[in-house]
XYZ file of C-alpha atoms in Angstrom:
732
model
C 0.000 0.000 0.000
C 0.979 3.650 -0.331
C 1.860 5.884 2.621
C -0.635 8.408 3.885
C -0.880 11.321 1.456
C -0.015 9.146 -1.536
C -2.012 7.024 -3.961
C -1.102 4.406 -6.508
C -0.820 5.062 -10.227
C 0.332 1.883 -11.929
C 3.407 0.626 -10.080
C 4.122 3.966 -8.416
C 2.930 5.789 -5.288
C 2.409 9.442 -6.182
C 1.363 12.344 -3.961
C -2.358 12.991 -3.577
C -3.535 16.058 -5.457
C -1.327 15.346 -8.456
C -3.830 13.310 -10.468
C -3.041 14.207 -14.094
C -6.703 13.636 -14.954
C -7.989 16.151 -12.389
C -8.973 18.513 -13.880
C -9.747 16.405 -16.928
C -7.447 17.447 -19.812
C -9.342 15.322 -22.348
C -11.969 17.782 -23.483
C -13.137 16.036 -26.643
C -16.478 14.303 -26.891
C -16.361 10.653 -25.776
C -12.744 10.975 -24.576
C -11.621 9.286 -21.363
C -8.525 10.378 -19.439
C -6.324 7.513 -18.224
C -3.209 8.110 -16.026
C -0.126 6.505 -17.548
C 1.449 5.732 -14.142
C 4.316 8.159 -14.705
C 2.567 11.399 -13.919
C 1.158 11.709 -17.423
C -2.040 10.603 -19.110
C -3.555 9.382 -22.346
C -6.864 10.406 -23.890
C -8.597 7.187 -24.854
C -11.999 6.783 -26.450
C -15.064 5.498 -24.659
C -16.347 2.045 -25.501
C -17.994 2.017 -28.916
C -15.749 4.767 -30.274
C -12.372 4.852 -32.019
C -9.840 7.593 -32.670
C -9.854 9.038 -36.161
C -8.995 12.529 -37.412
C -7.981 13.418 -33.833
C -11.483 12.758 -32.512
C -13.408 9.863 -30.979
C -15.839 8.717 -33.645
C -18.519 6.016 -33.404
C -17.563 2.500 -34.399
C -19.341 1.090 -37.424
C -21.269 -1.881 -36.083
C -22.723 -3.293 -39.277
C -21.127 -6.347 -40.863
C -17.467 -6.158 -41.848
C -18.413 -6.058 -45.535
C -20.941 -3.237 -45.084
C -18.553 -1.172 -42.971
C -15.844 -1.623 -45.602
C -18.203 -0.551 -48.399
C -19.339 2.635 -46.647
C -17.461 5.734 -47.789
C -17.650 9.521 -47.985
C -19.260 11.003 -51.087
C -21.438 13.920 -49.881
C -20.211 17.196 -51.356
C -21.583 19.738 -48.918
C -22.942 20.384 -45.438
C -25.932 22.624 -44.768
C -27.213 24.554 -41.765
C -30.658 26.152 -41.475
C -32.680 27.999 -38.830
C -36.217 27.967 -40.231
C -35.640 31.269 -42.047
C -32.591 30.726 -44.233
C -29.896 28.188 -45.036
C -26.097 28.271 -45.070
C -24.148 26.006 -47.440
C -20.606 24.755 -46.805
C -18.935 23.489 -49.969
C -16.437 20.741 -49.184
C -14.462 20.959 -52.429
C -13.909 24.698 -51.988
C -13.540 24.563 -48.184
C -15.743 27.627 -47.891
C -19.237 28.853 -47.253
C -20.751 29.199 -50.701
C -24.412 29.890 -50.023
C -26.787 31.959 -47.889
C -30.335 31.231 -49.016
C -32.994 33.714 -47.996
C -35.486 30.872 -47.383
C -35.261 27.166 -46.635
C -37.667 26.383 -49.493
C -36.964 26.730 -53.231
C -39.759 29.031 -54.425
C -41.958 31.549 -52.651
C -44.485 31.344 -55.517
C -44.564 30.490 -59.178
C -41.602 32.279 -60.749
C -40.410 33.776 -57.450
C -37.212 31.948 -56.566
C -35.274 31.833 -53.326
C -32.082 33.826 -53.830
C -28.586 32.772 -52.833
C -26.982 35.921 -51.436
C -23.465 34.633 -50.810
C -20.593 34.237 -53.224
C -18.197 32.982 -50.572
C -17.049 33.468 -46.987
C -14.228 31.922 -44.937
C -11.474 32.639 -42.446
C -7.783 33.370 -42.859
C -4.722 33.258 -40.620
C -1.516 35.290 -40.450
C 1.312 34.080 -38.240
C 4.709 35.588 -37.537
C 6.079 33.516 -40.417
C 3.256 32.951 -42.905
C -0.298 33.664 -43.965
C -3.132 31.900 -45.807
C -6.841 31.967 -46.398
C -8.225 28.713 -45.059
C -9.903 27.728 -48.331
C -6.406 27.207 -49.731
C -5.987 23.450 -50.355
C -2.385 23.770 -49.158
C -3.668 24.368 -45.608
C -3.898 21.045 -43.792
C -7.461 19.857 -43.198
C -7.835 17.546 -40.204
C -11.584 17.149 -39.937
C -14.960 18.323 -41.258
C -18.098 17.533 -39.263
C -21.313 18.676 -37.709
C -20.348 19.673 -34.186
C -22.014 17.300 -31.705
C -24.614 16.331 -34.348
C -26.149 19.802 -34.572
C -26.462 22.207 -37.488
C -23.063 23.737 -36.641
C -20.440 23.030 -39.305
C -17.002 22.501 -37.716
C -13.642 22.420 -39.508
C -10.254 21.679 -37.958
C -7.173 22.817 -39.872
C -3.486 23.391 -39.168
C -1.122 26.071 -40.348
C 2.407 26.934 -39.235
C 2.148 25.414 -35.756
C -1.386 26.668 -35.116
C -4.628 24.736 -34.931
C -7.484 26.724 -36.468
C -11.122 25.773 -36.035
C -13.987 27.227 -38.050
C -17.568 27.089 -36.777
C -20.303 28.165 -39.199
C -24.060 27.912 -38.837
C -27.463 29.508 -39.306
C -28.205 30.799 -35.777
C -31.514 29.853 -34.197
C -31.120 32.891 -31.948
C -32.127 35.069 -34.926
C -35.449 34.937 -36.733
C -33.982 35.775 -40.139
C -31.463 34.418 -42.665
C -28.001 34.755 -41.122
C -24.530 33.241 -40.869
C -22.523 32.969 -37.686
C -18.864 32.535 -38.691
C -16.566 31.880 -35.741
C -12.890 31.035 -35.561
C -10.615 29.746 -32.810
C -6.833 29.648 -33.171
C -4.681 27.634 -30.740
C -0.917 27.784 -30.363
C 0.345 24.208 -30.473
C 3.969 25.211 -30.100
C 6.242 25.645 -27.092
C 6.792 29.401 -27.242
C 4.633 32.515 -27.302
C 3.779 33.652 -30.824
C 1.873 36.390 -32.606
C -1.036 35.339 -34.784
C -4.082 36.990 -36.390
C -7.414 35.644 -37.575
C -9.165 37.272 -40.567
C -12.668 36.888 -41.954
C -13.921 37.480 -45.505
C -17.572 38.209 -46.342
C -18.375 38.351 -50.061
C -22.133 38.675 -50.516
C -24.022 39.647 -53.651
C -26.946 42.036 -53.196
C -27.468 43.195 -56.768
C -29.926 42.302 -59.498
C -31.271 38.900 -60.510
C -32.256 38.121 -64.085
C -34.669 35.900 -65.964
C -31.685 33.779 -66.973
C -30.509 33.408 -63.349
C -33.240 34.226 -60.834
C -31.323 32.605 -57.952
C -27.912 34.302 -57.906
C -27.928 38.117 -57.728
C -25.095 39.985 -59.368
C -22.798 42.297 -57.405
C -23.701 45.600 -59.056
C -24.460 48.748 -57.081
C -23.319 47.620 -53.633
C -22.078 49.806 -50.794
C -20.501 49.063 -47.410
C -20.468 51.522 -44.496
C -18.883 51.210 -41.038
C -21.129 51.767 -38.018
C -18.854 52.894 -35.215
C -21.335 52.295 -32.407
C -21.396 48.534 -32.981
C -18.128 48.238 -34.944
C -20.206 46.580 -37.677
C -20.258 46.910 -41.434
C -23.599 47.513 -43.164
C -23.675 46.227 -46.739
C -26.532 47.409 -48.984
C -27.740 46.880 -52.529
C -30.960 46.702 -54.514
C -31.427 43.161 -53.182
C -31.480 44.153 -49.510
C -28.989 44.683 -46.712
C -26.639 42.604 -44.598
C -25.223 43.695 -41.263
C -21.844 42.150 -40.446
C -21.579 42.409 -36.659
C -18.392 41.301 -34.863
C -18.976 39.011 -31.895
C -16.434 40.246 -29.391
C -13.585 42.683 -30.031
C -11.640 43.078 -33.263
C -8.285 44.673 -33.988
C -9.034 45.928 -37.492
C -11.769 45.985 -40.093
C -11.620 46.515 -43.816
C -13.665 46.680 -46.996
C -13.440 47.372 -50.717
C -11.791 48.952 -52.555
C -9.000 47.816 -50.178
C -10.078 44.206 -50.587
C -9.449 42.215 -47.381
C -8.562 39.168 -49.473
C -5.661 41.042 -51.020
C -4.582 42.567 -47.708
C -4.039 39.176 -46.051
C -2.329 37.776 -49.122
C 0.117 40.655 -48.886
C 0.560 40.182 -45.132
C -1.044 43.542 -44.274
C -3.435 44.586 -41.540
C -6.929 45.525 -42.698
C -7.220 49.240 -43.308
C -10.038 50.275 -40.943
C -11.985 51.813 -43.827
C -15.103 53.780 -42.941
C -16.826 52.760 -46.155
C -16.473 51.450 -49.681
C -18.453 53.999 -51.613
C -20.996 52.869 -54.178
C -19.650 50.322 -56.641
C -19.618 46.729 -57.769
C -18.621 43.600 -55.860
C -17.992 45.138 -52.443
C -16.332 42.853 -49.861
C -15.935 43.224 -46.087
C -13.675 41.600 -43.520
C -12.472 41.709 -39.915
C -9.203 40.955 -38.154
C -8.210 40.116 -34.609
C -4.605 39.947 -33.353
C -3.312 37.730 -30.561
C -0.179 36.916 -28.651
C -0.676 33.310 -27.614
C 1.401 31.281 -25.219
C 1.718 27.500 -25.600
C -1.751 25.945 -25.543
C -3.538 29.303 -25.476
C -6.411 30.122 -27.832
C -8.026 33.232 -29.303
C -11.395 33.826 -30.951
C -12.809 35.903 -33.811
C -16.523 35.915 -34.613
C -18.873 37.684 -37.018
C -22.619 37.287 -37.530
C -23.967 38.398 -40.932
C -27.744 38.891 -40.954
C -29.893 39.592 -44.013
C -32.861 41.923 -44.394
C -34.563 41.830 -47.848
C -35.884 45.388 -47.672
C -33.049 47.718 -48.672
C -35.032 50.574 -47.128
C -35.322 48.885 -43.744
C -34.185 50.852 -40.703
C -30.585 49.736 -40.294
C -30.612 50.798 -36.649
C -33.390 48.289 -35.962
C -31.367 45.502 -37.531
C -28.350 46.573 -35.513
C -30.390 46.596 -32.299
C -31.777 43.143 -33.059
C -28.305 41.654 -33.425
C -26.698 43.454 -30.514
C -29.562 42.324 -28.262
C -28.468 38.739 -28.951
C -24.697 39.078 -29.296
C -23.805 42.237 -27.388
C -21.389 41.480 -24.582
C -20.544 38.007 -25.895
C -17.298 36.833 -27.359
C -17.252 34.209 -30.090
C -16.593 31.340 -27.689
C -19.607 32.269 -25.580
C -21.741 32.611 -28.728
C -20.768 29.099 -29.773
C -21.590 27.706 -26.353
C -24.938 29.490 -26.434
C -25.708 27.881 -29.797
C -24.753 24.438 -28.495
C -26.841 24.938 -25.359
C -29.829 25.960 -27.474
C -29.511 22.799 -29.556
C -29.293 20.569 -26.496
C -32.295 22.269 -24.873
C -34.328 21.511 -28.002
C -33.438 17.832 -28.217
C -35.533 14.974 -26.917
C -33.914 12.095 -25.086
C -33.029 9.323 -27.552
C -34.515 5.890 -26.932
C -32.599 3.278 -24.977
C -30.841 0.514 -26.864
C -29.136 2.511 -29.629
C -25.622 1.565 -30.630
C -23.063 4.383 -30.663
C -23.341 4.483 -34.458
C -27.133 4.640 -34.399
C -27.050 7.308 -31.705
C -24.841 9.554 -33.842
C -27.054 9.173 -36.932
C -30.213 9.485 -34.818
C -29.003 12.803 -33.384
C -28.037 14.143 -36.801
C -31.346 12.968 -38.262
C -33.150 14.753 -35.451
C -31.181 17.906 -36.370
C -32.109 17.528 -40.054
C -35.802 17.239 -39.179
C -35.551 20.474 -37.221
C -33.689 22.340 -39.940
C -36.050 21.226 -42.703
C -39.014 23.046 -41.152
C -39.984 26.629 -41.969
C -40.689 29.167 -39.194
C -41.282 32.377 -41.151
C -44.839 32.978 -40.006
C -48.069 33.289 -41.957
C -49.104 30.479 -44.286
C -45.437 29.504 -44.707
C -45.005 28.430 -41.111
C -44.717 24.759 -40.245
C -44.066 23.291 -43.679
C -41.264 20.736 -43.964
C -39.256 20.501 -47.165
C -38.406 17.155 -48.750
C -34.663 17.826 -48.766
C -32.391 20.472 -47.387
C -30.880 22.892 -49.882
C -28.959 23.065 -52.122
C -30.602 20.908 -54.752
C -33.978 20.484 -56.368
C -36.191 19.071 -53.654
C -36.260 21.783 -50.979
C -39.993 21.813 -51.635
C -42.803 20.725 -49.331
C -44.450 17.487 -50.497
C -47.260 16.150 -48.318
C -45.968 12.581 -48.626
C -42.391 13.355 -47.560
C -43.664 15.621 -44.809
C -45.872 12.833 -43.439
C -42.854 10.614 -42.711
C -41.106 13.600 -41.119
C -44.167 14.293 -38.945
C -44.386 10.667 -37.850
C -40.711 10.764 -36.842
C -41.203 14.046 -34.982
C -44.139 12.600 -33.076
C -42.370 9.387 -32.169
C -39.138 11.164 -31.186
C -40.988 13.548 -28.875
C -41.057 16.778 -30.926
C -44.786 17.334 -30.695
C -44.782 21.127 -31.162
C -43.018 20.767 -34.512
C -45.375 17.987 -35.581
C -48.390 20.094 -34.672
C -47.044 23.069 -36.637
C -46.618 20.897 -39.742
C -50.145 19.518 -39.467
C -51.498 23.017 -38.905
C -49.699 24.208 -42.032
C -51.631 21.693 -44.149
C -54.958 22.587 -42.572
C -54.407 26.324 -43.207
C -52.796 26.011 -46.648
C -54.216 27.513 -49.822
C -55.338 24.288 -51.538
C -58.030 23.144 -53.951
C -56.416 24.429 -57.159
C -56.810 21.119 -59.026
C -60.417 20.340 -58.123
C -61.221 19.773 -61.797
C -58.884 16.752 -61.748
C -59.897 15.498 -58.321
C -63.578 15.892 -59.061
C -64.488 17.191 -55.614
C -63.355 19.788 -53.049
C -60.294 18.883 -50.974
C -57.785 20.385 -48.533
C -54.516 18.418 -48.740
C -52.372 19.236 -51.767
C -52.375 16.812 -54.665
C -48.597 17.258 -55.005
C -46.739 19.928 -53.038
C -46.691 23.558 -51.862
C -44.942 26.781 -52.709
C -43.133 28.407 -49.816
C -45.994 30.835 -49.334
C -48.351 27.940 -48.483
C -50.061 27.761 -51.850
C -50.630 24.409 -53.539
C -48.677 23.614 -56.695
C -48.143 20.712 -59.066
C -45.483 20.175 -61.694
C -46.572 19.417 -65.254
C -44.950 17.727 -68.234
C -46.175 16.361 -71.558
C -48.253 13.802 -69.642
C -50.060 16.489 -67.654
C -49.819 17.462 -63.986
C -49.022 15.267 -61.039
C -52.245 14.538 -59.194
C -51.546 12.395 -56.131
C -54.282 11.217 -53.781
C -51.964 9.470 -51.317
C -51.432 12.742 -49.420
C -55.002 12.606 -48.107
C -54.348 9.265 -46.440
C -50.838 10.020 -45.195
C -52.079 13.248 -43.597
C -54.772 11.385 -41.660
C -52.193 8.775 -40.631
C -49.888 11.297 -38.988
C -52.708 13.449 -37.619
C -53.931 10.364 -35.802
C -50.435 9.573 -34.521
C -50.047 13.129 -33.225
C -53.381 13.158 -31.397
C -52.726 9.735 -29.848
C -49.249 10.740 -28.640
C -50.130 14.231 -27.393
C -53.795 13.957 -26.321
C -54.080 17.386 -27.963
C -57.381 17.671 -29.817
C -57.148 21.372 -30.609
C -56.521 20.750 -34.316
C -59.657 18.602 -34.375
C -61.581 21.327 -32.551
C -60.461 24.018 -34.970
C -60.549 22.094 -38.251
C -62.927 19.167 -37.913
C -65.182 20.272 -40.772
C -62.227 20.313 -43.176
C -60.875 17.013 -41.830
C -64.256 15.336 -42.168
C -65.424 16.813 -45.470
C -62.291 17.769 -47.416
C -59.792 15.069 -46.400
C -61.464 11.890 -45.098
C -64.576 12.767 -47.097
C -62.471 13.268 -50.209
C -61.052 9.748 -49.844
C -64.531 8.299 -49.484
C -65.570 10.173 -52.601
C -62.579 8.909 -54.555
C -63.496 5.233 -54.304
C -63.194 3.342 -57.591
C -66.464 1.400 -58.014
C -64.830 -1.328 -60.056
C -62.219 -2.332 -57.469
C -63.045 -0.653 -54.165
C -59.589 0.945 -54.323
C -58.882 4.663 -54.770
C -59.288 6.043 -58.260
C -56.343 6.298 -60.633
C -53.754 8.958 -59.774
C -50.036 9.756 -60.130
C -49.149 8.287 -56.709
C -45.817 8.054 -54.877
C -43.465 7.911 -57.886
C -45.328 10.677 -59.750
C -46.170 9.194 -63.145
C -48.225 12.312 -64.031
C -51.843 12.330 -65.096
C -51.683 10.395 -68.348
C -51.476 7.451 -67.979
C -52.618 7.539 -64.362
C -53.193 4.205 -62.644
C -54.918 2.653 -59.649
C -51.838 2.317 -57.472
C -51.509 0.108 -54.415
C -49.577 2.756 -52.517
C -52.361 5.342 -52.820
C -54.981 2.850 -51.652
C -52.791 1.587 -48.806
C -52.307 5.184 -47.660
C -56.063 5.737 -47.896
C -56.807 2.586 -45.889
C -54.378 3.571 -43.151
C -55.709 7.141 -43.129
C -59.371 6.137 -42.998
C -58.807 3.656 -40.172
C -56.922 6.393 -38.337
C -59.787 8.807 -39.066
C -62.128 6.308 -37.423
C -60.194 6.772 -34.181
C -60.451 10.547 -34.538
C -64.213 10.318 -35.134
C -64.479 8.222 -31.981
C -62.779 10.999 -30.005
C -65.401 13.387 -31.362
C -68.189 11.076 -30.212
C -69.221 10.362 -33.814
C -69.826 6.624 -33.610
C -71.644 6.324 -36.923
C -68.847 8.105 -38.746
C -66.286 6.008 -36.881
C -67.868 2.817 -38.185
C -68.164 4.197 -41.704
C -64.514 5.240 -41.877
C -63.281 1.902 -40.566
C -65.477 -0.040 -42.958
C -64.279 2.101 -45.858
C -60.647 1.635 -44.833
C -61.071 -2.139 -44.738
C -62.851 -2.061 -48.089
C -60.024 -0.125 -49.756
C -57.425 -2.472 -48.237
C -59.315 -5.541 -49.391
C -59.628 -4.021 -52.854
C -55.831 -3.967 -53.027
C -55.665 -7.627 -52.034
C -58.301 -8.660 -54.561
C -57.238 -6.594 -57.564
C -53.572 -5.808 -57.051
C -51.801 -9.111 -56.310
C -50.077 -11.499 -58.679
C -50.729 -15.218 -59.088
C -48.624 -15.996 -56.009
C -50.490 -13.493 -53.859
C -47.663 -10.923 -53.844
C -48.693 -7.281 -53.820
C -48.155 -5.408 -57.077
C -47.783 -1.744 -57.955
C -51.092 -1.096 -59.742
C -54.181 -2.702 -61.211
C -53.220 -1.625 -64.711
C -49.726 -3.136 -64.514
C -51.091 -6.415 -63.135
C -53.511 -6.482 -66.046
C -50.667 -5.879 -68.510
C -48.803 -8.886 -67.133
C -45.449 -7.152 -66.493
C -43.749 -4.193 -64.850
C -45.644 -4.474 -61.569
C -42.856 -4.825 -58.973
C -42.739 -1.863 -56.606
C -41.064 -1.465 -53.218
C -43.783 0.994 -52.141
C -46.090 -1.948 -51.376
C -44.095 -2.740 -48.206
C -46.287 -0.086 -46.569
C -49.007 -2.742 -46.434
C -46.922 -4.250 -43.619
C -45.391 -1.058 -42.220
C -48.829 0.487 -41.761
C -50.141 -2.754 -40.184
C -52.794 -3.229 -42.838
C -51.675 -6.734 -43.892
C -50.550 -9.417 -41.478
C -46.706 -9.375 -41.562
C -46.745 -13.112 -40.925
C -49.454 -13.794 -43.515
C -49.246 -15.387 -46.930
C -49.440 -12.098 -48.865
C -46.619 -10.578 -46.811
C -44.426 -13.637 -47.271
C -45.011 -13.768 -51.019
C -44.447 -10.015 -51.358
C -41.158 -9.901 -49.462
C -39.881 -13.012 -51.228
C -40.454 -11.571 -54.692
C -39.059 -8.135 -53.803
C -35.907 -9.748 -52.430
C -35.548 -11.708 -55.658
C -36.274 -8.906 -58.107
C -35.478 -5.489 -56.652
C -31.941 -5.677 -55.256
C -29.415 -3.298 -56.829
C -26.174 -4.620 -58.337
C -24.227 -4.139 -55.100
C -26.744 -6.358 -53.328
C -26.893 -3.998 -50.379
C -30.208 -2.253 -51.020
C -33.192 -1.943 -53.337
C -34.247 0.030 -56.394
C -37.737 1.406 -56.174
C -39.582 -0.346 -59.032
C -39.071 -2.211 -62.278
C -40.054 0.588 -64.652
C -36.471 0.726 -65.883
C -35.514 4.408 -65.949
C -32.245 5.753 -64.494
C -34.016 7.312 -61.529
C -35.957 4.117 -60.788
C -32.834 1.959 -60.947
C -30.758 3.780 -58.345
C -30.622 2.449 -54.811
C -33.412 4.268 -52.975
C -32.468 4.836 -49.347
C -36.073 5.511 -48.383
C -37.224 2.111 -49.629
C -34.241 0.443 -47.919
C -35.405 1.915 -44.622
C -39.071 1.113 -45.142
C -38.125 -2.412 -46.233
C -36.125 -2.748 -43.013
C -39.291 -2.013 -41.035
C -41.310 -4.526 -43.071
C -38.657 -7.233 -42.771
C -38.490 -6.754 -39.018
C -42.257 -6.975 -38.640
C -42.187 -10.163 -40.712
C -39.520 -11.740 -38.495
C -36.718 -11.398 -41.058
C -34.495 -9.813 -38.470
C -31.110 -10.314 -40.128
C -32.240 -8.695 -43.359
C -33.797 -5.818 -41.401
C -30.577 -5.351 -39.411
C -28.418 -5.438 -42.536
C -30.512 -2.769 -44.270
C -30.512 -0.509 -41.227
C -26.830 -1.179 -40.565
C -25.935 -0.344 -44.161
C -27.675 3.029 -44.115
C -26.171 3.768 -40.694
C -22.677 2.910 -41.950
C -23.060 5.172 -44.988
C -24.418 8.021 -42.873
C -21.490 7.733 -40.443
C -19.139 8.352 -43.367
C -21.254 11.258 -44.646
C -21.576 13.498 -41.585
C -24.757 11.806 -40.382
C -26.669 12.834 -43.510
C -28.883 10.450 -45.478
C -29.127 10.718 -49.247
C -32.053 10.341 -51.595
C -30.195 7.820 -53.785
C -27.047 5.714 -53.851
C -25.347 4.515 -57.029
C -26.389 0.890 -57.614
C -22.772 -0.230 -58.138
C -20.506 2.170 -56.217
C -23.002 3.299 -53.540
C -21.872 6.919 -53.992
C -24.448 9.389 -52.706
C -26.658 10.692 -55.515
C -29.763 12.843 -55.766
C -30.438 15.283 -52.944
C -28.587 15.326 -49.610
C -29.780 15.342 -46.917
C -33.310 14.073 -47.341
C -35.705 15.073 -44.567
C -38.846 12.892 -44.456
C -37.522 10.240 -46.849
C -34.132 10.303 -45.098
C -33.941 11.516 -41.513
C -37.595 10.722 -40.790
C -37.501 7.243 -42.321
C -34.265 6.493 -40.449
C -35.744 7.388 -37.066
C -38.801 5.237 -37.774
C -36.614 2.278 -38.798
C -34.475 2.578 -35.664
C -37.547 2.807 -33.460
C -38.924 -0.378 -34.981
C -35.795 -2.113 -33.700
C -35.521 -0.615 -30.211
C -39.196 0.137 -29.492
C -41.121 -2.367 -31.614
C -44.797 -1.686 -32.038
C -47.439 -4.190 -31.071
C -48.209 -6.147 -34.216
C -51.963 -5.725 -34.379
C -54.226 -4.728 -37.284
C -54.754 -0.978 -37.470
C -58.208 -1.493 -38.972
C -59.310 -4.023 -36.367
C -58.794 -7.023 -38.669
C -56.095 -8.217 -41.052
C -56.728 -8.735 -44.739
C -58.821 -11.771 -45.588
C -56.760 -14.987 -45.821
């Protein structure tokens, strides 16, 4: 034993009070300090984590082959705050986008603008200088910090470690970028170092040829001494660049900050740029750092679309949030806000699943719009950039279900309320009756829209059923009936009533439409997916009618739901009893394989242990696997888009396989998507290449990605009771 006043470390007795792990020097997430027995320590990783890129990252826990196949292919990271979105471009190592909305279009022909050309940090040491987008600067790590919307880069230059933190701040109710930098001296002597920032926004004119990217004509930058901020103005609006904490210098065009750092000069403390083209602003902070010491520079750039807006009001808004803070405190505030928003994850997640769960939760949050008015509450199908930052009812339904089941009831309610308030009914001539839920999607302003090609518009009836599905889930989880109180007439007459009115007399299914894969109006078909959604929605509506004390309506909805479901079984199965995509394709004798039919099991309409389920899963396994063998393509129609690996159908197939007792297949599908997401910053793609598994399509997907992932994980760790949602299974 050791003498009094000493304790053992390894083979040695060392004095009490000299524990090298007290205070804990291992500050990284999931790091564990271990004394080395010689007065020193090592920073090891917790169980389930491994060291990579100087951090403790989750172990891949899929099969060895799946873990080996997973790889990085996502080209960007995105951060959003319900009002705007910030894009980090990996290839350029810079911020390359500030979108004025999360969604793609405010209205027909009114596009969301991208107001940023580029923005990044720079460093000047006593023996060198570089902007951090220079590929010669060592890049250690890119990530989302603690699975939030905060983009985090770690780089090294000339003995200094430089970290960039960039995000759309939830503390502001407008499009904005918080760009923060921390520089740490990793050497053994005190050294001088400076951090610089560059802010190159475009606030000029858009054109018919490019309605998204304004030019840089007619801009002006002026210094506001009271807040030490730069105000940048143009015909497209204004941006206030407010330093977070002190700065040493500031600069703007025509003395371009980019040139000043390249030449090793301090910024020139210009009071303004004068009116001209392509005006650029920047800030600088100087430090003298001892070994291990750090310094911070931070700037928040907030956008106001009205160029005539009172700049003092914008300044007051930002200083109310950031006044008195330094950049480190601002970052901690942002992290604290994220953690306060989160719900506790379910028990039983692996470390890999926990990381992807948390990032998926963050994606769900960032894909929702909080602008107010009819815009508020909508959830886009994918985060920008890309083509699908548009609100589809179908995608949003899976996002709402995930929000409900992960404990984010306020967000789920807002999304449901958006649909009930939205400006819908535009395509009544196609539907043949009044309705409330969009037949395709919505503009950002909350107005219904549909895309059209040579085959006519997309007219999709599945949204009526999927809305009722998630409305029922929300009410059951929350016991909140206020949406029913406020909107029951619309729910009864324009949503559930619309489904009843859309019955196809010949089959008992729902009439022909464009359905989940959007075949457009001609040739529309009687799709299984639409009828399965209707059956689930009507049986859910029966529960809602029961809450209203409407027993007759309850019975009618349940009977109609069962009738639609049984119509699918009777008219949309092949000779072996396997579910097929549509009546018309069954009648043609070919081209009727479709992964969307797994919802018959996922929605608990068909018995997962029944003959139809067994036949369906068997034939999909045999016919719909992509070349890699790791996932599924969506249907057998044969086009490029159809033939990619669809991550959404992988995840929904995982749920179906698990319900059917095919646990290994379910685990492999979920493990594969988890492994890929781990390598791609927690984000889930729309598509994966059928051979290489490179991410394709839009990234990250919201309902079809993050939402579907959360639902698949929950089916593993919190399995539902396998009981028929309509009171009975399909007929044997």
